[in-house]
Amino acid sequence: FSGQKVCGILKKMSRNAAGCIDGWSKDLLWQAMQCDPTIADSMGVICQWINDEVFGSLVMDVIRLGRLIGIPKREGGIRPIVVSAFFVKLTGGLVLDRAKMKCSPMQFALDATDGAARIVHLARSGFQAGKAILRFDIRNAFNVARRALIRKLIVSDPDMLRYFMTMYAPSSKLCVFGPDGQFAFVDSEEGVRQGDAFSSFFFIFFKEHSYYI
């Protein structure tokens, strides 16, 4: 990946994203690249190494390690959110940009400016035209997406398949932090991590195409 692409993906990343275990952020890396612009090209190489799983098993386990957060739902229960390591997010953004894979034009979560507003306007106009609006809430949807089916759907793009096999094929650890420095690990073997750069794409792509498998 070129340094120019690294800068482009970094600019798109949210400054308000929750921090992960590695402690890195958009602002930290951006400041480093302002001091030494060659860092951008070096990061492109490192991200390619991450995607190709060049590092040893211990390093890859650390890279795959996610931070598990439980967010209370208004209607009761907990919504589990996994925050991926910063470098995993950066790698995922670079792979997704290079793959140029697209979902159905009827989804508004990916590559759509003001997607939520577009949904509201289209739903309103459809309702006024006499159509019905149906709302579905799939419980724990991201965590029950079948990885085996997702793998079948993305075999056409080698970079994307490589990313999936690197980040999702092996079991990975999720860390839960509690009060007074307590922590515990949970094994992640199924579903997609909501804090991952590819999570929305994998989930939408899976839901759009799994019916035909």
Short mmCIF file of C-alpha atoms in Angstrom, two decimals:
data_model
loop_
_atom_site.label_atom_id
_atom_site.label_comp_id
_atom_site.label_asym_id
_atom_site.label_seq_id
_atom_site.Cartn_x
_atom_site.Cartn_y
_atom_site.Cartn_z
CA PHE A 1 0.00 0.00 0.00
CA SER A 2 1.34 3.45 -0.90
CA GLY A 3 1.88 6.19 1.64
CA GLN A 4 -0.62 8.30 -0.28
CA LYS A 5 -3.31 5.66 0.26
CA VAL A 6 -2.43 5.44 3.95
CA CYS A 7 -2.95 9.21 4.28
CA GLY A 8 -6.24 8.98 2.40
CA ILE A 9 -7.65 6.23 4.64
CA LEU A 10 -6.36 7.95 7.76
CA LYS A 11 -8.25 11.14 6.86
CA LYS A 12 -11.50 9.15 6.60
CA MET A 13 -11.11 7.52 10.01
CA SER A 14 -13.20 8.95 12.85
CA ARG A 15 -11.42 11.06 15.43
CA ASN A 16 -14.04 10.06 17.99
CA ALA A 17 -13.67 6.29 17.62
CA ALA A 18 -13.26 4.32 20.83
CA GLY A 19 -9.67 3.46 21.67
CA CYS A 20 -8.44 -0.09 21.57
CA ILE A 21 -5.81 -1.98 23.52
CA ASP A 22 -2.89 -0.88 21.35
CA GLY A 23 -3.39 2.77 22.37
CA TRP A 24 -2.88 4.17 18.86
CA SER A 25 -5.23 6.65 17.23
CA LYS A 26 -5.68 8.68 14.06
CA ASP A 27 -4.18 11.80 15.64
CA LEU A 28 -1.09 10.01 16.98
CA LEU A 29 -0.18 8.52 13.62
CA TRP A 30 -0.96 11.75 11.79
CA GLN A 31 1.38 13.70 14.08
CA ALA A 32 4.13 11.14 13.52
CA MET A 33 3.76 11.43 9.74
CA GLN A 34 3.89 15.22 9.95
CA CYS A 35 7.31 14.93 11.60
CA ASP A 36 8.54 12.25 9.17
CA PRO A 37 6.50 11.80 5.94
CA THR A 38 8.30 8.53 5.13
CA ILE A 39 6.37 6.90 7.97
CA ALA A 40 3.32 6.80 5.68
CA ASP A 41 5.08 4.52 3.19
CA SER A 42 6.43 2.38 6.03
CA MET A 43 2.92 2.01 7.44
CA GLY A 44 1.74 0.88 4.00
CA VAL A 45 4.32 -1.92 4.08
CA ILE A 46 3.39 -2.90 7.66
CA CYS A 47 -0.31 -3.03 6.79
CA GLN A 48 0.45 -5.28 3.81
CA TRP A 49 2.47 -7.53 6.13
CA ILE A 50 -0.48 -7.65 8.54
CA ASN A 51 -2.84 -8.61 5.73
CA ASP A 52 -0.44 -11.28 4.48
CA GLU A 53 0.08 -12.60 8.03
CA VAL A 54 3.84 -12.25 7.74
CA PHE A 55 4.38 -11.85 11.48
CA GLY A 56 4.69 -14.78 13.88
CA SER A 57 1.74 -16.36 15.67
CA LEU A 58 2.22 -14.39 18.90
CA VAL A 59 2.33 -11.02 17.10
CA MET A 60 -0.71 -11.93 14.99
CA ASP A 61 -2.63 -12.95 18.12
CA VAL A 62 -1.84 -9.53 19.60
CA ILE A 63 -2.92 -7.78 16.38
CA ARG A 64 -6.20 -9.73 16.31
CA LEU A 65 -6.89 -9.03 19.97
CA GLY A 66 -10.01 -6.89 20.36
CA ARG A 67 -11.54 -4.87 23.17
CA LEU A 68 -15.03 -6.08 24.09
CA ILE A 69 -17.45 -3.44 25.35
CA GLY A 70 -21.00 -3.99 26.61
CA ILE A 71 -23.34 -1.09 25.86
CA PRO A 72 -26.70 -1.19 27.72
CA LYS A 73 -29.77 -1.18 25.45
CA ARG A 74 -32.73 1.06 26.25
CA GLU A 75 -35.09 -1.89 26.04
CA GLY A 76 -32.86 -3.98 28.28
CA GLY A 77 -29.91 -6.29 27.72
CA ILE A 78 -26.41 -5.57 26.44
CA ARG A 79 -25.16 -4.74 22.96
CA PRO A 80 -21.66 -6.29 22.56
CA ILE A 81 -19.27 -4.08 20.60
CA VAL A 82 -15.74 -5.15 19.67
CA VAL A 83 -13.13 -2.46 19.04
CA SER A 84 -10.36 -3.72 16.77
CA ALA A 85 -6.75 -2.62 17.08
CA PHE A 86 -5.97 0.64 15.28
CA PHE A 87 -3.61 -1.02 12.80
CA VAL A 88 -6.27 -3.63 11.98
CA LYS A 89 -8.72 -0.81 11.19
CA LEU A 90 -6.12 0.89 9.01
CA THR A 91 -5.30 -2.35 7.18
CA GLY A 92 -8.99 -3.11 6.65
CA GLY A 93 -9.60 0.37 5.26
CA LEU A 94 -6.74 -0.02 2.79
CA VAL A 95 -7.89 -3.45 1.61
CA LEU A 96 -11.50 -2.31 1.24
CA ASP A 97 -10.38 0.72 -0.79
CA ARG A 98 -8.26 -1.40 -3.12
CA ALA A 99 -10.88 -4.13 -3.52
CA LYS A 100 -13.53 -1.67 -4.80
CA MET A 101 -16.22 -4.16 -3.86
CA LYS A 102 -19.74 -2.73 -3.79
CA CYS A 103 -22.93 -3.72 -2.05
CA SER A 104 -26.45 -3.27 -3.35
CA PRO A 105 -27.41 0.33 -4.19
CA MET A 106 -30.32 -0.15 -1.78
CA GLN A 107 -28.05 -0.05 1.28
CA PHE A 108 -26.96 3.28 2.70
CA ALA A 109 -24.40 2.38 5.35
CA LEU A 110 -21.30 2.13 3.13
CA ASP A 111 -19.90 4.76 0.75
CA ALA A 112 -23.02 6.87 1.22
CA THR A 113 -22.91 10.48 2.36
CA ASP A 114 -25.58 11.18 5.00
CA GLY A 115 -26.86 7.63 4.63
CA ALA A 116 -29.24 7.85 7.60
CA ALA A 117 -30.89 10.99 6.17
CA ARG A 118 -31.29 9.31 2.77
CA ILE A 119 -33.05 6.36 4.38
CA VAL A 120 -35.51 8.70 6.12
CA HIS A 121 -36.31 10.67 2.96
CA LEU A 122 -36.71 7.58 0.77
CA ALA A 123 -38.86 5.84 3.37
CA ARG A 124 -41.09 8.91 3.71
CA SER A 125 -41.52 9.30 -0.04
CA GLY A 126 -42.27 5.59 -0.42
CA PHE A 127 -44.83 5.72 2.39
CA GLN A 128 -46.52 8.75 0.85
CA ALA A 129 -46.71 6.82 -2.43
CA GLY A 130 -48.71 4.10 -0.72
CA LYS A 131 -45.98 1.65 0.24
CA ALA A 132 -45.64 0.05 3.67
CA ILE A 133 -42.59 0.36 5.92
CA LEU A 134 -41.38 -2.74 7.74
CA ARG A 135 -38.69 -2.51 10.41
CA PHE A 136 -36.71 -5.56 11.54
CA ASP A 137 -34.26 -5.78 14.41
CA ILE A 138 -32.14 -8.92 14.22
CA ARG A 139 -30.92 -9.73 17.69
CA ASN A 140 -27.14 -9.98 18.01
CA ALA A 141 -26.94 -9.92 14.20
CA PHE A 142 -23.23 -9.18 13.77
CA ASN A 143 -22.23 -11.93 16.17
CA VAL A 144 -24.25 -14.66 14.48
CA ALA A 145 -23.15 -14.02 10.88
CA ARG A 146 -21.70 -17.31 9.63
CA ARG A 147 -18.02 -16.91 8.79
CA ALA A 148 -18.02 -19.98 6.54
CA LEU A 149 -20.71 -18.40 4.34
CA ILE A 150 -18.94 -15.03 4.23
CA ARG A 151 -15.79 -16.79 3.05
CA LYS A 152 -17.69 -18.36 0.14
CA LEU A 153 -18.99 -14.95 -0.93
CA ILE A 154 -15.66 -13.13 -1.15
CA VAL A 155 -13.50 -15.66 -2.99
CA SER A 156 -13.45 -13.40 -6.08
CA ASP A 157 -11.13 -10.83 -4.47
CA PRO A 158 -7.76 -12.17 -3.26
CA ASP A 159 -6.94 -9.19 -1.01
CA MET A 160 -10.30 -9.32 0.73
CA LEU A 161 -10.13 -13.09 1.11
CA ARG A 162 -6.63 -12.76 2.54
CA TYR A 163 -7.85 -10.18 5.06
CA PHE A 164 -10.74 -12.42 6.07
CA MET A 165 -8.51 -15.48 6.44
CA THR A 166 -6.03 -13.45 8.51
CA MET A 167 -8.51 -11.78 10.84
CA TYR A 168 -11.41 -14.21 11.03
CA ALA A 169 -10.33 -17.74 10.09
CA PRO A 170 -8.44 -18.37 13.34
CA SER A 171 -10.05 -18.02 16.75
CA SER A 172 -9.15 -14.69 18.34
CA LYS A 173 -9.23 -13.28 21.85
CA LEU A 174 -11.46 -10.45 23.05
CA CYS A 175 -10.54 -8.66 26.27
CA VAL A 176 -13.16 -7.39 28.72
CA PHE A 177 -12.03 -4.79 31.24
CA GLY A 178 -13.74 -4.43 34.61
CA PRO A 179 -13.34 -2.27 37.70
CA ASP A 180 -10.17 -2.17 39.79
CA GLY A 181 -7.95 -3.38 36.95
CA GLN A 182 -9.84 -6.64 36.45
CA PHE A 183 -9.95 -8.20 32.99
CA ALA A 184 -11.00 -11.42 31.30
CA PHE A 185 -10.61 -12.98 27.86
CA VAL A 186 -13.37 -14.32 25.62
CA ASP A 187 -12.77 -16.50 22.55
CA SER A 188 -14.25 -15.18 19.29
CA GLU A 189 -14.93 -17.96 16.77
CA GLU A 190 -18.07 -16.79 14.93
CA GLY A 191 -19.62 -13.55 13.68
CA VAL A 192 -17.95 -10.28 12.66
CA ARG A 193 -16.48 -7.64 14.97
CA GLN A 194 -18.53 -4.43 14.87
CA GLY A 195 -15.46 -2.27 15.44
CA ASP A 196 -13.62 -3.72 12.45
CA ALA A 197 -13.24 -1.72 9.22
CA PHE A 198 -14.81 -4.60 7.26
CA SER A 199 -17.57 -5.46 9.74
CA SER A 200 -20.39 -3.49 8.06
CA PHE A 201 -19.35 -4.67 4.59
CA PHE A 202 -19.12 -8.34 5.59
CA PHE A 203 -22.46 -8.16 7.40
CA ILE A 204 -24.33 -6.37 4.59
CA PHE A 205 -22.74 -8.53 1.90
CA PHE A 206 -23.58 -11.67 3.88
CA LYS A 207 -27.21 -10.65 4.40
CA GLU A 208 -27.67 -9.70 0.75
CA HIS A 209 -26.25 -12.93 -0.67
CA SER A 210 -26.66 -15.68 1.96
CA TYR A 211 -30.22 -16.32 0.79
CA TYR A 212 -28.86 -17.65 -2.49
CA ILE A 213 -26.29 -19.99 -0.99
#
